[in-house]
Short mmCIF file of N, CA and C in Angstrom, two decimals:
data_model
loop_
_atom_site.label_atom_id
_atom_site.label_comp_id
_atom_site.label_asym_id
_atom_site.label_seq_id
_atom_site.Cartn_x
_atom_site.Cartn_y
_atom_site.Cartn_z
N UNK A 29 128.46 93.55 104.65
CA UNK A 29 127.55 93.50 105.79
C UNK A 29 126.79 94.81 105.90
N UNK A 30 125.50 94.70 106.15
CA UNK A 30 124.65 95.86 106.38
C UNK A 30 124.27 95.88 107.85
N UNK A 31 124.38 97.03 108.47
CA UNK A 31 124.01 97.15 109.86
C UNK A 31 122.66 97.83 109.98
N UNK A 32 121.75 97.17 110.67
CA UNK A 32 120.45 97.73 111.01
C UNK A 32 120.52 98.17 112.46
N UNK A 33 120.04 99.36 112.75
CA UNK A 33 119.87 99.80 114.13
C UNK A 33 118.43 100.26 114.30
N UNK A 34 117.91 100.03 115.47
CA UNK A 34 116.56 100.49 115.80
C UNK A 34 116.66 101.19 117.15
N UNK A 35 116.31 102.48 117.14
CA UNK A 35 116.46 103.29 118.34
C UNK A 35 115.20 104.12 118.59
N UNK A 36 114.98 104.50 119.84
CA UNK A 36 113.85 105.39 120.14
C UNK A 36 114.05 106.74 119.44
N UNK A 37 112.93 107.35 119.08
CA UNK A 37 112.94 108.64 118.39
C UNK A 37 111.82 109.49 118.96
N UNK A 38 112.06 110.77 119.23
CA UNK A 38 110.95 111.63 119.67
C UNK A 38 109.84 111.66 118.61
N UNK A 39 108.60 111.54 119.06
CA UNK A 39 107.47 111.48 118.12
C UNK A 39 107.32 112.75 117.29
N UNK A 40 107.89 113.85 117.78
CA UNK A 40 107.73 115.13 117.09
C UNK A 40 109.02 115.61 116.42
N UNK A 41 109.97 114.71 116.19
CA UNK A 41 111.21 115.10 115.50
C UNK A 41 110.95 115.27 114.00
N UNK A 42 111.81 116.00 113.31
CA UNK A 42 111.67 116.10 111.85
C UNK A 42 111.70 114.74 111.15
N UNK A 43 112.54 113.82 111.64
CA UNK A 43 112.59 112.50 111.03
C UNK A 43 111.26 111.76 111.24
N UNK A 44 110.71 111.82 112.44
CA UNK A 44 109.41 111.18 112.70
C UNK A 44 108.34 111.77 111.79
N UNK A 45 108.36 113.09 111.62
CA UNK A 45 107.36 113.74 110.74
C UNK A 45 107.51 113.28 109.30
N UNK A 46 108.73 113.14 108.82
CA UNK A 46 108.96 112.69 107.44
C UNK A 46 108.50 111.25 107.25
N UNK A 47 108.82 110.39 108.22
CA UNK A 47 108.38 109.00 108.14
C UNK A 47 106.85 108.91 108.16
N UNK A 48 106.21 109.66 109.07
CA UNK A 48 104.76 109.65 109.18
C UNK A 48 104.11 110.11 107.88
N UNK A 49 104.64 111.18 107.29
CA UNK A 49 104.07 111.70 106.04
C UNK A 49 104.17 110.65 104.93
N UNK A 50 105.31 110.00 104.81
CA UNK A 50 105.48 108.99 103.76
C UNK A 50 104.58 107.79 104.01
N UNK A 51 104.57 107.32 105.27
CA UNK A 51 103.70 106.20 105.64
C UNK A 51 102.23 106.53 105.34
N UNK A 52 101.78 107.66 105.86
CA UNK A 52 100.36 108.00 105.71
C UNK A 52 99.99 108.19 104.24
N UNK A 53 100.84 108.84 103.48
CA UNK A 53 100.56 109.04 102.05
C UNK A 53 100.39 107.69 101.36
N UNK A 54 101.28 106.75 101.67
CA UNK A 54 101.21 105.44 101.02
C UNK A 54 99.94 104.68 101.38
N UNK A 55 99.63 104.58 102.68
CA UNK A 55 98.45 103.79 103.05
C UNK A 55 97.16 104.49 102.67
N UNK A 56 97.16 105.81 102.70
CA UNK A 56 95.97 106.56 102.29
C UNK A 56 95.74 106.44 100.78
N UNK A 57 96.79 106.64 100.00
CA UNK A 57 96.66 106.49 98.55
C UNK A 57 96.18 105.08 98.20
N UNK A 58 96.71 104.09 98.87
CA UNK A 58 96.31 102.72 98.59
C UNK A 58 94.83 102.53 98.86
N UNK A 59 94.33 103.08 99.97
CA UNK A 59 92.91 102.96 100.31
C UNK A 59 92.05 103.69 99.28
N UNK A 60 92.39 104.95 98.97
CA UNK A 60 91.59 105.71 98.01
C UNK A 60 91.63 105.10 96.61
N UNK A 61 92.77 104.60 96.19
CA UNK A 61 92.83 103.96 94.87
C UNK A 61 91.94 102.73 94.82
N UNK A 62 91.93 101.95 95.89
CA UNK A 62 91.11 100.75 95.94
C UNK A 62 89.62 101.08 95.98
N UNK A 63 89.24 102.05 96.81
CA UNK A 63 87.83 102.33 97.05
C UNK A 63 87.22 103.43 96.18
N UNK A 64 88.05 104.36 95.72
CA UNK A 64 87.51 105.48 94.94
C UNK A 64 88.24 105.74 93.63
N UNK A 65 89.25 104.93 93.34
CA UNK A 65 89.97 105.06 92.08
C UNK A 65 90.78 106.34 91.95
N UNK A 66 91.21 106.91 93.06
CA UNK A 66 91.99 108.16 93.04
C UNK A 66 92.98 108.17 94.18
N UNK A 67 93.93 109.07 94.10
CA UNK A 67 94.89 109.26 95.17
C UNK A 67 94.32 110.23 96.21
N UNK A 68 94.96 110.28 97.35
CA UNK A 68 94.57 111.20 98.42
C UNK A 68 94.79 112.63 97.96
N UNK A 69 93.81 113.48 98.17
CA UNK A 69 93.98 114.88 97.81
C UNK A 69 94.93 115.55 98.80
N UNK A 70 95.52 116.65 98.38
CA UNK A 70 96.42 117.41 99.26
C UNK A 70 95.69 117.84 100.52
N UNK A 71 94.45 118.28 100.38
CA UNK A 71 93.67 118.73 101.54
C UNK A 71 93.43 117.58 102.52
N UNK A 72 93.04 116.42 101.99
CA UNK A 72 92.82 115.25 102.85
C UNK A 72 94.11 114.84 103.56
N UNK A 73 95.18 114.84 102.82
CA UNK A 73 96.47 114.45 103.39
C UNK A 73 96.86 115.39 104.53
N UNK A 74 96.81 116.68 104.29
CA UNK A 74 97.21 117.65 105.31
C UNK A 74 96.29 117.59 106.53
N UNK A 75 95.01 117.41 106.31
CA UNK A 75 94.06 117.32 107.42
C UNK A 75 94.36 116.10 108.30
N UNK A 76 94.58 114.96 107.69
CA UNK A 76 94.80 113.74 108.46
C UNK A 76 96.17 113.73 109.14
N UNK A 77 97.18 114.25 108.48
CA UNK A 77 98.50 114.32 109.11
C UNK A 77 98.45 115.24 110.32
N UNK A 78 97.74 116.35 110.21
CA UNK A 78 97.60 117.26 111.35
C UNK A 78 96.81 116.62 112.48
N UNK A 79 95.81 115.81 112.14
CA UNK A 79 94.97 115.17 113.16
C UNK A 79 95.70 114.04 113.87
N UNK A 80 96.66 113.42 113.22
CA UNK A 80 97.41 112.29 113.78
C UNK A 80 98.86 112.70 113.96
N UNK A 81 99.13 113.50 114.95
CA UNK A 81 100.47 114.06 115.15
C UNK A 81 101.51 113.05 115.62
N UNK A 82 101.07 111.93 116.14
CA UNK A 82 101.99 110.97 116.71
C UNK A 82 102.18 111.13 118.20
N UNK A 83 101.47 112.08 118.80
CA UNK A 83 101.60 112.32 120.23
C UNK A 83 101.25 111.08 121.05
N UNK A 84 100.44 110.18 120.50
CA UNK A 84 100.09 108.96 121.22
C UNK A 84 101.29 108.02 121.35
N UNK A 85 102.40 108.36 120.69
CA UNK A 85 103.61 107.53 120.76
C UNK A 85 104.70 108.17 121.62
N UNK A 86 104.31 109.12 122.46
CA UNK A 86 105.27 109.79 123.34
C UNK A 86 105.40 109.03 124.67
N UNK A 87 106.62 108.98 125.22
CA UNK A 87 106.80 108.40 126.55
C UNK A 87 105.96 109.15 127.58
N UNK A 88 105.62 108.58 128.69
CA UNK A 88 106.24 107.39 129.25
C UNK A 88 105.56 106.08 128.87
N UNK A 89 104.34 106.11 128.34
CA UNK A 89 103.60 104.87 128.08
C UNK A 89 103.65 104.42 126.62
N UNK A 90 104.49 105.04 125.83
CA UNK A 90 104.56 104.72 124.41
C UNK A 90 105.99 104.94 123.92
N UNK A 91 106.25 104.42 122.72
CA UNK A 91 107.55 104.61 122.09
C UNK A 91 107.37 104.67 120.59
N UNK A 92 108.16 105.53 119.96
CA UNK A 92 108.35 105.50 118.52
C UNK A 92 109.78 105.03 118.31
N UNK A 93 109.95 104.02 117.49
CA UNK A 93 111.26 103.47 117.19
C UNK A 93 111.55 103.69 115.71
N UNK A 94 112.78 104.05 115.40
CA UNK A 94 113.19 104.29 114.02
C UNK A 94 114.30 103.31 113.65
N UNK A 95 114.13 102.68 112.50
CA UNK A 95 115.14 101.77 111.96
C UNK A 95 116.03 102.56 111.01
N UNK A 96 117.30 102.23 111.09
CA UNK A 96 118.27 102.75 110.13
C UNK A 96 119.00 101.55 109.55
N UNK A 97 119.27 101.62 108.27
CA UNK A 97 120.01 100.56 107.58
C UNK A 97 121.24 101.22 106.99
N UNK A 98 122.41 100.76 107.44
CA UNK A 98 123.63 101.40 107.00
C UNK A 98 123.70 102.87 107.39
N UNK A 99 123.03 103.21 108.48
CA UNK A 99 123.03 104.58 108.98
C UNK A 99 121.95 105.47 108.41
N UNK A 100 121.26 105.03 107.37
CA UNK A 100 120.21 105.83 106.73
C UNK A 100 118.84 105.46 107.28
N UNK A 101 117.97 106.46 107.51
CA UNK A 101 116.61 106.14 107.96
C UNK A 101 115.93 105.15 107.01
N UNK A 102 115.33 104.12 107.58
CA UNK A 102 114.71 103.07 106.78
C UNK A 102 113.23 102.89 107.08
N UNK A 103 112.80 103.19 108.32
CA UNK A 103 111.40 102.98 108.66
C UNK A 103 111.15 103.22 110.14
N UNK A 104 109.94 102.87 110.56
CA UNK A 104 109.56 103.13 111.94
C UNK A 104 108.50 102.14 112.41
N UNK A 105 108.29 102.17 113.72
CA UNK A 105 107.22 101.41 114.35
C UNK A 105 106.87 102.13 115.64
N UNK A 106 105.61 102.07 116.01
CA UNK A 106 105.19 102.64 117.28
C UNK A 106 104.57 101.57 118.16
N UNK A 107 104.65 101.80 119.45
CA UNK A 107 104.02 100.92 120.43
C UNK A 107 103.48 101.81 121.54
N UNK A 108 102.25 101.52 121.97
CA UNK A 108 101.67 102.29 123.07
C UNK A 108 100.86 101.36 123.96
N UNK A 109 100.87 101.68 125.24
CA UNK A 109 100.07 100.90 126.19
C UNK A 109 98.61 101.31 126.07
N UNK A 110 97.74 100.31 125.96
CA UNK A 110 96.30 100.56 126.01
C UNK A 110 95.79 100.42 127.43
N UNK A 111 96.42 99.49 128.16
CA UNK A 111 96.15 99.29 129.59
C UNK A 111 97.44 98.69 130.14
N UNK A 112 97.55 98.49 131.45
CA UNK A 112 98.84 98.03 132.00
C UNK A 112 99.39 96.73 131.41
N UNK A 113 98.55 95.87 130.87
CA UNK A 113 99.04 94.61 130.33
C UNK A 113 98.98 94.48 128.83
N UNK A 114 98.45 95.50 128.14
CA UNK A 114 98.23 95.40 126.70
C UNK A 114 98.87 96.57 125.97
N UNK A 115 99.71 96.24 124.99
CA UNK A 115 100.31 97.26 124.13
C UNK A 115 99.72 97.11 122.73
N UNK A 116 99.71 98.22 122.01
CA UNK A 116 99.22 98.23 120.63
C UNK A 116 100.36 98.58 119.69
N UNK A 117 100.51 97.79 118.63
CA UNK A 117 101.50 98.01 117.58
C UNK A 117 100.92 99.01 116.59
N UNK A 118 101.69 100.05 116.25
CA UNK A 118 101.24 101.11 115.36
C UNK A 118 102.31 101.43 114.32
N UNK A 119 101.88 101.90 113.17
CA UNK A 119 102.74 102.51 112.16
C UNK A 119 103.98 101.70 111.77
N UNK A 120 103.79 100.43 111.52
CA UNK A 120 104.90 99.61 111.02
C UNK A 120 105.14 100.03 109.58
N UNK A 121 106.34 100.55 109.31
CA UNK A 121 106.59 101.12 107.98
C UNK A 121 108.07 101.04 107.63
N UNK A 122 108.32 100.69 106.38
CA UNK A 122 109.66 100.78 105.79
C UNK A 122 109.56 101.53 104.48
N UNK A 123 110.53 102.40 104.23
CA UNK A 123 110.60 103.03 102.91
C UNK A 123 110.66 101.94 101.85
N UNK A 124 110.06 102.20 100.70
CA UNK A 124 109.95 101.19 99.66
C UNK A 124 111.30 100.56 99.31
N UNK A 125 112.34 101.33 99.19
CA UNK A 125 113.65 100.79 98.83
C UNK A 125 114.30 99.95 99.91
N UNK A 126 113.75 99.96 101.10
CA UNK A 126 114.30 99.19 102.22
C UNK A 126 113.55 97.87 102.45
N UNK A 127 112.50 97.65 101.71
CA UNK A 127 111.69 96.44 101.91
C UNK A 127 112.40 95.22 101.34
N UNK A 128 112.06 94.06 101.90
CA UNK A 128 112.63 92.81 101.42
C UNK A 128 113.98 92.50 102.03
N UNK A 129 114.39 93.23 103.06
CA UNK A 129 115.69 93.02 103.70
C UNK A 129 115.55 92.55 105.16
N UNK A 130 114.33 92.22 105.57
CA UNK A 130 114.13 91.75 106.94
C UNK A 130 113.88 92.85 107.96
N UNK A 131 113.80 94.08 107.51
CA UNK A 131 113.62 95.20 108.43
C UNK A 131 112.28 95.23 109.13
N UNK A 132 111.22 94.82 108.46
CA UNK A 132 109.89 94.86 109.08
C UNK A 132 109.82 93.91 110.27
N UNK A 133 110.35 92.72 110.13
CA UNK A 133 110.35 91.78 111.25
C UNK A 133 111.21 92.31 112.39
N UNK A 134 112.33 92.94 112.07
CA UNK A 134 113.17 93.54 113.11
C UNK A 134 112.41 94.64 113.85
N UNK A 135 111.68 95.47 113.11
CA UNK A 135 110.90 96.54 113.74
C UNK A 135 109.85 95.97 114.68
N UNK A 136 109.13 94.95 114.23
CA UNK A 136 108.09 94.37 115.09
C UNK A 136 108.72 93.76 116.33
N UNK A 137 109.83 93.05 116.18
CA UNK A 137 110.50 92.46 117.35
C UNK A 137 110.97 93.53 118.32
N UNK A 138 111.49 94.64 117.79
CA UNK A 138 111.93 95.74 118.67
C UNK A 138 110.73 96.35 119.38
N UNK A 139 109.60 96.47 118.69
CA UNK A 139 108.38 96.99 119.34
C UNK A 139 107.90 96.03 120.42
N UNK A 140 108.01 94.74 120.18
CA UNK A 140 107.62 93.76 121.20
C UNK A 140 108.50 93.90 122.44
N UNK A 141 109.80 94.10 122.23
CA UNK A 141 110.71 94.30 123.35
C UNK A 141 110.35 95.59 124.11
N UNK A 142 110.04 96.64 123.39
CA UNK A 142 109.63 97.89 124.04
C UNK A 142 108.34 97.69 124.83
N UNK A 143 107.40 96.93 124.26
CA UNK A 143 106.14 96.66 124.96
C UNK A 143 106.38 95.87 126.24
N UNK A 144 107.26 94.88 126.17
CA UNK A 144 107.62 94.12 127.38
C UNK A 144 108.22 95.05 128.42
N UNK A 145 109.12 95.92 128.00
CA UNK A 145 109.76 96.85 128.94
C UNK A 145 108.74 97.79 129.57
N UNK A 146 107.64 98.07 128.87
CA UNK A 146 106.55 98.89 129.41
C UNK A 146 105.63 98.09 130.31
N UNK A 147 105.84 96.77 130.39
CA UNK A 147 105.05 95.91 131.26
C UNK A 147 103.94 95.14 130.58
N UNK A 148 103.85 95.23 129.27
CA UNK A 148 102.77 94.54 128.55
C UNK A 148 103.00 93.04 128.50
N UNK A 149 101.91 92.30 128.60
CA UNK A 149 101.95 90.84 128.49
C UNK A 149 101.41 90.38 127.14
N UNK A 150 100.80 91.30 126.39
CA UNK A 150 100.33 90.96 125.04
C UNK A 150 100.36 92.19 124.17
N UNK A 151 100.45 91.93 122.86
CA UNK A 151 100.43 92.99 121.86
C UNK A 151 99.19 92.78 121.01
N UNK A 152 98.53 93.88 120.65
CA UNK A 152 97.40 93.86 119.73
C UNK A 152 97.69 94.83 118.59
N UNK A 153 96.99 94.64 117.49
CA UNK A 153 97.11 95.55 116.35
C UNK A 153 95.88 95.40 115.49
N UNK A 154 95.69 96.39 114.64
CA UNK A 154 94.64 96.27 113.62
C UNK A 154 95.25 96.63 112.28
N UNK A 155 94.62 96.14 111.24
CA UNK A 155 95.07 96.44 109.88
C UNK A 155 93.89 96.29 108.93
N UNK A 156 94.15 96.60 107.68
CA UNK A 156 93.11 96.53 106.65
C UNK A 156 93.28 95.29 105.79
N UNK A 157 92.21 94.92 105.09
CA UNK A 157 92.25 93.76 104.21
C UNK A 157 93.23 93.93 103.06
N UNK A 158 93.34 95.15 102.52
CA UNK A 158 94.22 95.37 101.37
C UNK A 158 95.70 95.37 101.73
N UNK A 159 96.04 95.43 103.00
CA UNK A 159 97.44 95.41 103.41
C UNK A 159 97.88 93.95 103.64
N UNK A 160 97.84 93.19 102.56
CA UNK A 160 98.09 91.75 102.63
C UNK A 160 99.51 91.45 103.08
N UNK A 161 100.47 92.29 102.71
CA UNK A 161 101.86 92.06 103.13
C UNK A 161 101.98 92.17 104.64
N UNK A 162 101.30 93.16 105.21
CA UNK A 162 101.33 93.34 106.67
C UNK A 162 100.69 92.15 107.36
N UNK A 163 99.55 91.71 106.87
CA UNK A 163 98.88 90.58 107.50
C UNK A 163 99.76 89.32 107.44
N UNK A 164 100.45 89.11 106.33
CA UNK A 164 101.34 87.96 106.20
C UNK A 164 102.51 88.08 107.19
N UNK A 165 103.06 89.27 107.34
CA UNK A 165 104.15 89.50 108.29
C UNK A 165 103.70 89.16 109.71
N UNK A 166 102.56 89.70 110.12
CA UNK A 166 102.09 89.47 111.49
C UNK A 166 101.84 87.99 111.75
N UNK A 167 101.25 87.30 110.79
CA UNK A 167 101.00 85.86 110.94
C UNK A 167 102.33 85.12 111.07
N UNK A 168 103.28 85.46 110.22
CA UNK A 168 104.60 84.81 110.25
C UNK A 168 105.30 85.03 111.59
N UNK A 169 105.03 86.17 112.25
CA UNK A 169 105.68 86.49 113.53
C UNK A 169 104.89 86.00 114.74
N UNK A 170 103.85 85.20 114.50
CA UNK A 170 103.13 84.58 115.61
C UNK A 170 101.87 85.29 116.06
N UNK A 171 101.44 86.30 115.34
CA UNK A 171 100.18 86.98 115.68
C UNK A 171 99.03 86.17 115.12
N UNK A 172 97.92 86.18 115.85
CA UNK A 172 96.72 85.45 115.45
C UNK A 172 95.54 86.41 115.40
N UNK A 173 94.68 86.19 114.39
CA UNK A 173 93.49 87.04 114.31
C UNK A 173 92.62 86.82 115.53
N UNK A 174 91.97 87.89 115.94
CA UNK A 174 91.15 87.88 117.15
C UNK A 174 89.97 88.83 116.98
N UNK A 175 89.17 88.91 118.01
CA UNK A 175 88.02 89.83 118.00
C UNK A 175 88.52 91.27 117.99
N UNK A 176 87.70 92.20 117.48
CA UNK A 176 88.10 93.61 117.47
C UNK A 176 88.42 94.15 118.87
N UNK A 177 89.45 94.97 118.94
CA UNK A 177 89.78 95.65 120.20
C UNK A 177 89.55 97.16 120.10
N UNK A 178 89.09 97.61 118.93
CA UNK A 178 88.76 99.02 118.73
C UNK A 178 87.66 99.13 117.68
N UNK A 179 87.24 100.35 117.44
CA UNK A 179 86.20 100.57 116.44
C UNK A 179 86.69 101.49 115.32
N UNK A 180 87.96 101.38 115.00
CA UNK A 180 88.53 102.19 113.93
C UNK A 180 87.79 101.94 112.62
N UNK A 181 87.43 102.99 111.91
CA UNK A 181 86.70 102.80 110.66
C UNK A 181 87.53 102.12 109.57
N UNK A 182 88.84 102.12 109.72
CA UNK A 182 89.70 101.50 108.71
C UNK A 182 90.19 100.11 109.12
N UNK A 183 89.89 99.68 110.32
CA UNK A 183 90.32 98.35 110.78
C UNK A 183 89.38 97.28 110.25
N UNK A 184 89.96 96.25 109.66
CA UNK A 184 89.18 95.12 109.15
C UNK A 184 89.68 93.79 109.70
N UNK A 185 90.88 93.82 110.25
CA UNK A 185 91.48 92.62 110.86
C UNK A 185 92.17 93.05 112.14
N UNK A 186 92.00 92.25 113.19
CA UNK A 186 92.61 92.52 114.48
C UNK A 186 93.45 91.31 114.84
N UNK A 187 94.63 91.56 115.39
CA UNK A 187 95.56 90.50 115.74
C UNK A 187 96.00 90.67 117.19
N UNK A 188 96.45 89.56 117.78
CA UNK A 188 97.01 89.59 119.12
C UNK A 188 98.14 88.58 119.21
N UNK A 189 99.04 88.82 120.16
CA UNK A 189 100.14 87.90 120.42
C UNK A 189 100.53 88.04 121.88
N UNK A 190 100.61 86.91 122.60
CA UNK A 190 101.13 87.00 123.97
C UNK A 190 102.62 87.31 123.93
N UNK A 191 103.08 88.10 124.88
CA UNK A 191 104.50 88.45 124.97
C UNK A 191 105.11 87.77 126.18
N UNK A 192 106.24 87.17 125.98
CA UNK A 192 106.97 86.59 127.11
C UNK A 192 107.44 87.73 128.00
N UNK A 193 107.57 87.50 129.30
CA UNK A 193 108.04 88.58 130.19
C UNK A 193 109.41 89.11 129.78
N UNK A 194 109.62 90.41 130.03
CA UNK A 194 110.90 91.03 129.73
C UNK A 194 111.99 90.41 130.60
N UNK A 195 113.17 90.24 130.01
CA UNK A 195 114.27 89.69 130.79
C UNK A 195 115.15 90.78 131.39
N UNK A 196 114.79 92.04 131.11
CA UNK A 196 115.52 93.15 131.69
C UNK A 196 116.80 93.50 130.97
N UNK A 197 117.08 92.86 129.83
CA UNK A 197 118.33 93.13 129.14
C UNK A 197 118.18 94.10 127.99
N UNK A 198 116.97 94.48 127.64
CA UNK A 198 116.76 95.39 126.51
C UNK A 198 117.36 96.75 126.78
N UNK A 199 118.14 97.26 125.84
CA UNK A 199 118.83 98.53 126.02
C UNK A 199 118.08 99.70 125.43
N UNK A 200 117.03 99.42 124.64
CA UNK A 200 116.35 100.49 123.93
C UNK A 200 116.96 100.73 122.57
N UNK A 201 118.14 100.20 122.32
CA UNK A 201 118.79 100.27 121.02
C UNK A 201 119.08 98.85 120.57
N UNK A 202 118.60 98.51 119.40
CA UNK A 202 118.83 97.18 118.86
C UNK A 202 119.75 97.32 117.65
N UNK A 203 120.72 96.42 117.52
CA UNK A 203 121.65 96.45 116.39
C UNK A 203 121.73 95.04 115.80
N UNK A 204 121.58 94.95 114.49
CA UNK A 204 121.74 93.70 113.77
C UNK A 204 122.69 93.93 112.62
N UNK A 205 123.53 92.97 112.37
CA UNK A 205 124.41 93.03 111.20
C UNK A 205 124.00 91.88 110.30
N UNK A 206 123.67 92.23 109.09
CA UNK A 206 123.25 91.20 108.14
C UNK A 206 123.93 91.44 106.81
N UNK A 207 124.04 90.42 106.03
CA UNK A 207 124.50 90.61 104.66
C UNK A 207 123.26 90.80 103.80
N UNK A 208 123.18 91.95 103.21
CA UNK A 208 122.03 92.25 102.36
C UNK A 208 122.44 93.19 101.26
#
């Protein structure tokens, strides 16, 4: 049995910084390889990581959640309120070796629970065309494509999902035991 846990994490912790660096390097390299045939330069990487500190995922109106599998860091997800009824899903990420074990769906569900606890009635997100795995995940979890909710230069697809009201039982820590 493998135990997955998903718990809140300070946006500025060393673990959050390591996850963000790995996430950003992967999605940035993927974009540059597709559009320019090269990887992200060190200068570009450092500039963008510094510009996106993760502060938008700090409480009280946001959360960064970290997944652990068997006690080891596995990935993260962020959720932030855009307005009192709308939360935005951010930075859904699993380390490459942790993929294919159901962790991404667990992360999204935990983010939905956090959004409900923040009072949101719907979740929105954006993603790129080349992130086909992410788009398939969101569709499988009940998200539907919708009109743009932002003007991000990297957003090519926007999704939304209504959230059922919180039942008040969410503890902020989610634990799943699975055989994997």
